[in-house]
mmCIF file of C-alpha atoms in Angstrom:
data_model
loop_
_atom_site.group_PDB
_atom_site.id
_atom_site.type_symbol
_atom_site.label_atom_id
_atom_site.label_comp_id
_atom_site.label_asym_id
_atom_site.label_seq_id
_atom_site.Cartn_x
_atom_site.Cartn_y
_atom_site.Cartn_z
ATOM 1 C CA GLN A 1 45.689 -28.762 -1.529
ATOM 2 C CA SER A 2 43.099 -32.194 -2.502
ATOM 3 C CA VAL A 3 41.581 -32.729 -5.679
ATOM 4 C CA LEU A 4 38.371 -33.459 -3.789
ATOM 5 C CA THR A 5 37.122 -31.028 -1.924
ATOM 6 C CA GLN A 6 35.337 -31.905 2.035
ATOM 7 C CA PRO A 7 34.378 -29.856 4.549
ATOM 8 C CA PRO A 8 37.511 -30.042 7.448
ATOM 9 C CA SER A 9 34.736 -30.908 9.923
ATOM 10 C CA ALA A 10 31.310 -31.606 11.249
ATOM 11 C CA SER A 11 29.499 -32.891 14.213
ATOM 12 C CA GLY A 12 26.645 -34.371 15.494
ATOM 13 C CA THR A 13 24.987 -35.299 18.862
ATOM 14 C CA PRO A 14 24.066 -39.361 19.539
ATOM 15 C CA GLY A 15 21.532 -40.654 17.511
ATOM 16 C CA GLN A 16 21.242 -37.659 15.114
ATOM 17 C CA ARG A 17 22.241 -37.479 11.167
ATOM 18 C CA VAL A 18 24.593 -36.131 9.793
ATOM 19 C CA THR A 19 26.036 -35.882 6.371
ATOM 20 C CA ILE A 20 29.831 -34.858 4.349
ATOM 21 C CA SER A 21 29.771 -33.987 1.018
ATOM 22 C CA CYS A 22 32.688 -34.311 -1.317
ATOM 23 C CA SER A 23 32.849 -32.696 -4.509
ATOM 24 C CA GLY A 24 35.004 -33.022 -7.549
ATOM 25 C CA SER A 25 35.170 -32.287 -11.641
ATOM 26 C CA SER A 26 34.080 -34.466 -14.655
ATOM 27 C CA SER A 27 37.590 -36.403 -14.163
ATOM 28 C CA ASN A 28 37.195 -37.980 -11.115
ATOM 29 C CA ILE A 29 33.953 -38.252 -9.599
ATOM 30 C CA GLY A 30 31.644 -37.294 -12.443
ATOM 31 C CA SER A 31 32.941 -40.307 -14.642
ATOM 32 C CA ASN A 32 33.671 -42.918 -11.730
ATOM 33 C CA THR A 33 32.277 -44.136 -8.412
ATOM 34 C CA VAL A 34 33.116 -43.151 -5.421
ATOM 35 C CA ASN A 35 34.374 -44.769 -1.890
ATOM 36 C CA TRP A 36 33.875 -43.731 1.530
ATOM 37 C CA TYR A 37 37.142 -44.409 4.616
ATOM 38 C CA GLN A 38 36.888 -44.371 7.533
ATOM 39 C CA GLN A 39 40.118 -43.392 9.508
ATOM 40 C CA LEU A 40 39.931 -43.902 13.530
ATOM 41 C CA PRO A 41 43.398 -42.188 15.263
ATOM 42 C CA GLY A 42 46.640 -44.569 14.601
ATOM 43 C CA THR A 43 44.966 -46.714 12.211
ATOM 44 C CA ALA A 44 44.855 -47.300 8.384
ATOM 45 C CA PRO A 45 41.955 -46.006 6.385
ATOM 46 C CA LYS A 46 39.062 -48.737 6.384
ATOM 47 C CA LEU A 47 36.539 -48.779 3.601
ATOM 48 C CA LEU A 48 32.628 -47.809 4.151
ATOM 49 C CA ILE A 49 31.237 -47.326 1.126
ATOM 50 C CA TYR A 50 32.178 -48.043 -2.335
ATOM 51 C CA SER A 51 30.498 -48.112 -5.510
ATOM 52 C CA ASN A 52 28.895 -45.336 -4.465
ATOM 53 C CA ASN A 53 26.645 -46.980 -2.663
ATOM 54 C CA GLN A 54 27.850 -49.843 -1.506
ATOM 55 C CA ARG A 55 28.661 -51.359 2.109
ATOM 56 C CA PRO A 56 30.871 -53.631 2.463
ATOM 57 C CA SER A 57 30.102 -56.779 4.882
ATOM 58 C CA GLY A 58 30.378 -55.947 8.363
ATOM 59 C CA VAL A 59 29.538 -51.911 7.736
ATOM 60 C CA PRO A 60 25.999 -51.122 9.436
ATOM 61 C CA ASP A 61 23.752 -49.406 7.790
ATOM 62 C CA ARG A 62 23.678 -46.701 9.654
ATOM 63 C CA PHE A 63 25.951 -45.122 6.902
ATOM 64 C CA SER A 64 25.191 -44.442 3.468
ATOM 65 C CA GLY A 65 26.448 -43.223 0.013
ATOM 66 C CA SER A 66 25.206 -41.394 -2.861
ATOM 67 C CA LYS A 67 25.896 -38.941 -5.605
ATOM 68 C CA SER A 68 25.014 -37.000 -8.240
ATOM 69 C CA GLY A 69 26.940 -35.612 -11.301
ATOM 70 C CA THR A 70 30.075 -34.746 -10.096
ATOM 71 C CA SER A 71 29.745 -34.553 -6.280
ATOM 72 C CA ALA A 72 28.788 -37.220 -3.669
ATOM 73 C CA SER A 73 27.539 -37.770 0.291
ATOM 74 C CA LEU A 74 28.269 -39.988 3.278
ATOM 75 C CA ALA A 75 25.032 -40.050 5.701
ATOM 76 C CA ILE A 76 25.780 -41.436 8.563
ATOM 77 C CA SER A 77 22.044 -41.889 10.410
ATOM 78 C CA GLY A 78 21.644 -42.467 14.337
ATOM 79 C CA LEU A 79 25.470 -41.230 15.014
ATOM 80 C CA GLN A 80 27.395 -43.001 17.795
ATOM 81 C CA SER A 81 30.483 -41.874 19.626
ATOM 82 C CA GLU A 82 31.716 -44.275 17.993
ATOM 83 C CA ASP A 83 31.574 -42.905 15.089
ATOM 84 C CA GLU A 84 33.928 -39.778 15.675
ATOM 85 C CA ALA A 85 37.004 -40.331 13.480
ATOM 86 C CA ASP A 86 38.620 -38.717 10.248
ATOM 87 C CA TYR A 87 36.115 -39.357 6.654
ATOM 88 C CA TYR A 88 37.461 -39.557 3.232
ATOM 89 C CA CYS A 89 36.227 -39.874 -0.005
ATOM 90 C CA ALA A 90 37.667 -41.103 -2.873
ATOM 91 C CA ALA A 91 38.011 -42.138 -6.730
ATOM 92 C CA TRP A 92 39.777 -42.720 -9.323
ATOM 93 C CA ASP A 93 40.824 -39.729 -11.841
ATOM 94 C CA ASN A 94 40.909 -40.400 -15.858
ATOM 95 C CA SER A 95 43.078 -37.880 -16.144
ATOM 96 C CA LEU A 96 46.309 -40.377 -16.315
ATOM 97 C CA ASN A 97 44.889 -43.954 -15.995
ATOM 98 C CA VAL A 98 44.933 -45.848 -12.434
ATOM 99 C CA TYR A 99 45.488 -42.474 -10.333
ATOM 100 C CA VAL A 100 43.471 -42.321 -7.240
ATOM 101 C CA VAL A 101 42.374 -39.020 -5.667
ATOM 102 C CA PHE A 102 41.635 -38.035 -2.022
ATOM 103 C CA GLY A 103 39.151 -35.479 -0.753
ATOM 104 C CA GLY A 104 41.212 -33.439 2.563
ATOM 105 C CA GLY A 105 39.510 -35.554 4.446
ATOM 106 C CA THR A 106 36.009 -34.066 7.614
ATOM 107 C CA LYS A 107 36.745 -34.881 10.997
ATOM 108 C CA LEU A 108 33.214 -35.848 12.607
ATOM 109 C CA THR A 109 32.503 -34.723 16.465
ATOM 110 C CA VAL A 110 29.673 -36.202 18.337
ATOM 111 C CA LEU A 111 29.017 -33.639 21.151
ATOM 112 C CA GLN B 1 42.291 -63.289 4.896
ATOM 113 C CA LEU B 2 44.321 -61.250 2.985
ATOM 114 C CA GLN B 3 46.843 -59.162 4.505
ATOM 115 C CA LEU B 4 49.518 -56.388 3.625
ATOM 116 C CA GLN B 5 52.515 -55.582 6.024
ATOM 117 C CA GLU B 6 54.869 -52.150 5.087
ATOM 118 C CA SER B 7 58.173 -52.389 6.400
ATOM 119 C CA GLY B 8 61.612 -50.338 6.184
ATOM 120 C CA PRO B 9 63.562 -47.867 7.897
ATOM 121 C CA GLY B 10 62.134 -45.484 9.958
ATOM 122 C CA LEU B 11 64.234 -42.634 9.376
ATOM 123 C CA VAL B 12 65.787 -41.211 6.404
ATOM 124 C CA LYS B 13 68.153 -38.118 6.095
ATOM 125 C CA PRO B 14 67.660 -35.820 3.210
ATOM 126 C CA SER B 15 68.712 -35.936 -0.104
ATOM 127 C CA GLU B 16 68.341 -40.206 0.416
ATOM 128 C CA THR B 17 65.952 -42.085 -0.855
ATOM 129 C CA LEU B 18 62.954 -44.133 0.947
ATOM 130 C CA SER B 19 62.784 -47.657 0.500
ATOM 131 C CA LEU B 20 60.415 -49.391 1.840
ATOM 132 C CA THR B 21 58.874 -53.287 1.356
ATOM 133 C CA CYS B 22 54.930 -54.526 1.005
ATOM 134 C CA THR B 23 54.414 -58.421 2.282
ATOM 135 C CA VAL B 24 51.080 -59.371 1.103
ATOM 136 C CA SER B 25 49.922 -62.830 2.736
ATOM 137 C CA GLY B 26 46.629 -64.543 2.669
ATOM 138 C CA GLY B 27 45.985 -64.010 -1.642
ATOM 139 C CA SER B 28 48.208 -63.709 -4.203
ATOM 140 C CA ILE B 29 50.481 -60.529 -5.138
ATOM 141 C CA SER B 30 49.746 -62.241 -9.070
ATOM 142 C CA SER B 31 45.707 -62.298 -8.876
ATOM 143 C CA SER B 32 45.170 -60.837 -12.149
ATOM 144 C CA GLY B 33 42.251 -57.713 -11.841
ATOM 145 C CA TYR B 34 44.187 -56.419 -8.623
ATOM 146 C CA ASN B 35 46.894 -53.416 -9.008
ATOM 147 C CA TRP B 36 49.130 -53.222 -5.645
ATOM 148 C CA GLY B 37 49.595 -49.571 -4.399
ATOM 149 C CA TRP B 38 51.631 -47.179 -2.187
ATOM 150 C CA ILE B 39 49.505 -43.903 -0.445
ATOM 151 C CA ARG B 40 51.367 -41.765 2.261
ATOM 152 C CA GLN B 41 49.511 -39.352 4.961
ATOM 153 C CA PRO B 42 51.381 -36.522 6.726
ATOM 154 C CA PRO B 43 51.363 -36.186 10.186
ATOM 155 C CA GLY B 44 47.991 -34.396 10.816
ATOM 156 C CA LYS B 45 47.016 -34.615 6.795
ATOM 157 C CA GLY B 46 45.465 -36.171 4.300
ATOM 158 C CA LEU B 47 46.078 -39.029 2.382
ATOM 159 C CA GLU B 48 48.351 -38.984 -0.583
ATOM 160 C CA TRP B 49 48.496 -41.274 -3.597
ATOM 161 C CA ILE B 50 51.749 -42.304 -4.585
ATOM 162 C CA GLY B 51 50.936 -44.792 -7.418
ATOM 163 C CA SER B 52 50.196 -48.526 -8.079
ATOM 164 C CA VAL B 53 52.210 -51.143 -10.199
ATOM 165 C CA TYR B 54 50.630 -54.177 -11.422
ATOM 166 C CA TYR B 55 51.966 -58.205 -11.315
ATOM 167 C CA THR B 56 53.047 -57.864 -14.526
ATOM 168 C CA GLY B 57 55.338 -55.008 -14.030
ATOM 169 C CA SER B 58 52.697 -52.125 -15.275
ATOM 170 C CA THR B 59 53.063 -49.122 -12.889
ATOM 171 C CA ASN B 60 50.974 -45.662 -12.540
ATOM 172 C CA TYR B 61 52.457 -42.815 -10.489
ATOM 173 C CA ASN B 62 51.024 -39.498 -9.080
ATOM 174 C CA PRO B 63 52.264 -36.760 -11.653
ATOM 175 C CA SER B 64 53.394 -34.755 -8.677
ATOM 176 C CA LEU B 65 55.834 -37.363 -7.545
ATOM 177 C CA LYS B 66 56.316 -39.230 -10.622
ATOM 178 C CA SER B 67 60.240 -37.797 -11.401
ATOM 179 C CA ARG B 68 61.130 -39.445 -7.484
ATOM 180 C CA VAL B 69 59.291 -42.241 -7.193
ATOM 181 C CA THR B 70 59.675 -46.550 -8.484
ATOM 182 C CA ILE B 71 57.307 -49.214 -7.864
ATOM 183 C CA SER B 72 58.393 -52.541 -8.421
ATOM 184 C CA VAL B 73 56.411 -56.100 -7.619
ATOM 185 C CA ASP B 74 58.337 -59.885 -7.061
ATOM 186 C CA THR B 75 55.925 -62.219 -7.661
ATOM 187 C CA SER B 76 58.221 -64.149 -5.748
ATOM 188 C CA LYS B 77 58.030 -63.158 -2.400
ATOM 189 C CA ASN B 78 54.543 -61.571 -3.025
ATOM 190 C CA GLN B 79 55.955 -58.416 -2.077
ATOM 191 C CA LEU B 80 56.058 -54.609 -3.957
ATOM 192 C CA SER B 81 58.586 -51.998 -2.977
ATOM 193 C CA LEU B 82 58.475 -48.462 -3.186
ATOM 194 C CA LYS B 83 61.458 -45.717 -3.308
ATOM 195 C CA LEU B 84 61.354 -42.465 -3.471
ATOM 196 C CA SER B 85 64.157 -40.335 -4.844
ATOM 197 C CA SER B 86 65.678 -37.185 -2.965
ATOM 198 C CA VAL B 87 63.608 -36.581 -0.214
ATOM 199 C CA THR B 88 63.167 -34.298 2.623
ATOM 200 C CA ALA B 89 61.141 -33.366 5.190
ATOM 201 C CA ALA B 90 58.420 -32.753 3.233
ATOM 202 C CA ASP B 91 58.111 -36.710 2.987
ATOM 203 C CA THR B 92 57.710 -37.189 6.566
ATOM 204 C CA ALA B 93 54.692 -39.469 6.661
ATOM 205 C CA VAL B 94 53.114 -42.749 7.382
ATOM 206 C CA TYR B 95 52.964 -44.530 4.358
ATOM 207 C CA PHE B 96 50.576 -47.056 3.923
ATOM 208 C CA CYS B 97 50.670 -50.195 1.004
ATOM 209 C CA ALA B 98 46.922 -51.167 -0.217
ATOM 210 C CA ARG B 99 44.970 -53.968 -2.813
ATOM 211 C CA LEU B 100 43.462 -51.988 -5.970
ATOM 212 C CA SER B 101 40.557 -53.685 -7.526
ATOM 213 C CA GLU B 102 40.120 -52.782 -10.787
ATOM 214 C CA ILE B 103 36.718 -53.689 -11.554
ATOM 215 C CA LEU B 104 35.566 -52.112 -8.436
ATOM 216 C CA ARG B 105 37.406 -49.233 -8.679
ATOM 217 C CA VAL B 106 38.540 -49.118 -5.093
ATOM 218 C CA THR B 107 41.475 -49.400 -2.582
ATOM 219 C CA ASP B 108 40.129 -52.625 -0.594
ATOM 220 C CA TYR B 109 42.907 -53.989 1.602
ATOM 221 C CA TRP B 110 45.439 -50.975 3.492
ATOM 222 C CA GLY B 111 48.596 -52.146 5.735
ATOM 223 C CA GLN B 112 48.500 -51.057 8.948
ATOM 224 C CA GLY B 113 51.515 -48.358 7.639
ATOM 225 C CA THR B 114 54.289 -47.390 8.957
ATOM 226 C CA LEU B 115 55.571 -43.848 9.786
ATOM 227 C CA VAL B 116 58.922 -42.981 8.183
ATOM 228 C CA THR B 117 60.397 -39.613 8.786
ATOM 229 C CA VAL B 118 63.063 -37.716 6.689
ATOM 230 C CA SER B 119 65.348 -35.943 8.996
ATOM 231 C CA ALA B 120 69.150 -35.059 9.466
#
């Protein structure tokens, strides 16, 4: 049982816009920024979005993030086949100092 | 470019202690403002935070694992280590080491991960 709640799956066709939600509580998303990771099969997670809506260098602007209250969302526009991957949200949790919590992950399928 | 590389046995017997090392290159583990952590992922499942250490040796652990986990740092070797005692099959996972930025509150660099299987 993950601390942050994500839908287990999402799908879309090439060119579409899809969103993935992430729900938490006041001790994590409600009081800290949200980060998003993309994980391709057999590889380490790659940082996609940090501080709710910031993209690291090299991440296409098709990826965007937002946060409101105790929930956050990742949006992917202009969906491409290479976007098929697992996506995880994460946030620090104030219940015990430096303590990171993750969502259970969302498997994105490009139809 | 910062790189992290995990190393250690790929097979551990039940009830024994899992020991892994992460070697950091391209940057100093003693840099202020960064913690260094371990995260694991059981096969086919999601990510679980294990804990982290600052270069001073200060640690924070996932409460669910705290009684079995020790994370330490060796600044002279630019390495961090993980010890997980009394392992069971439920501890079978890919173990990642990672860097955490305290200012941005993000895990920004990850190692490639190493699979540890707990089996007799």
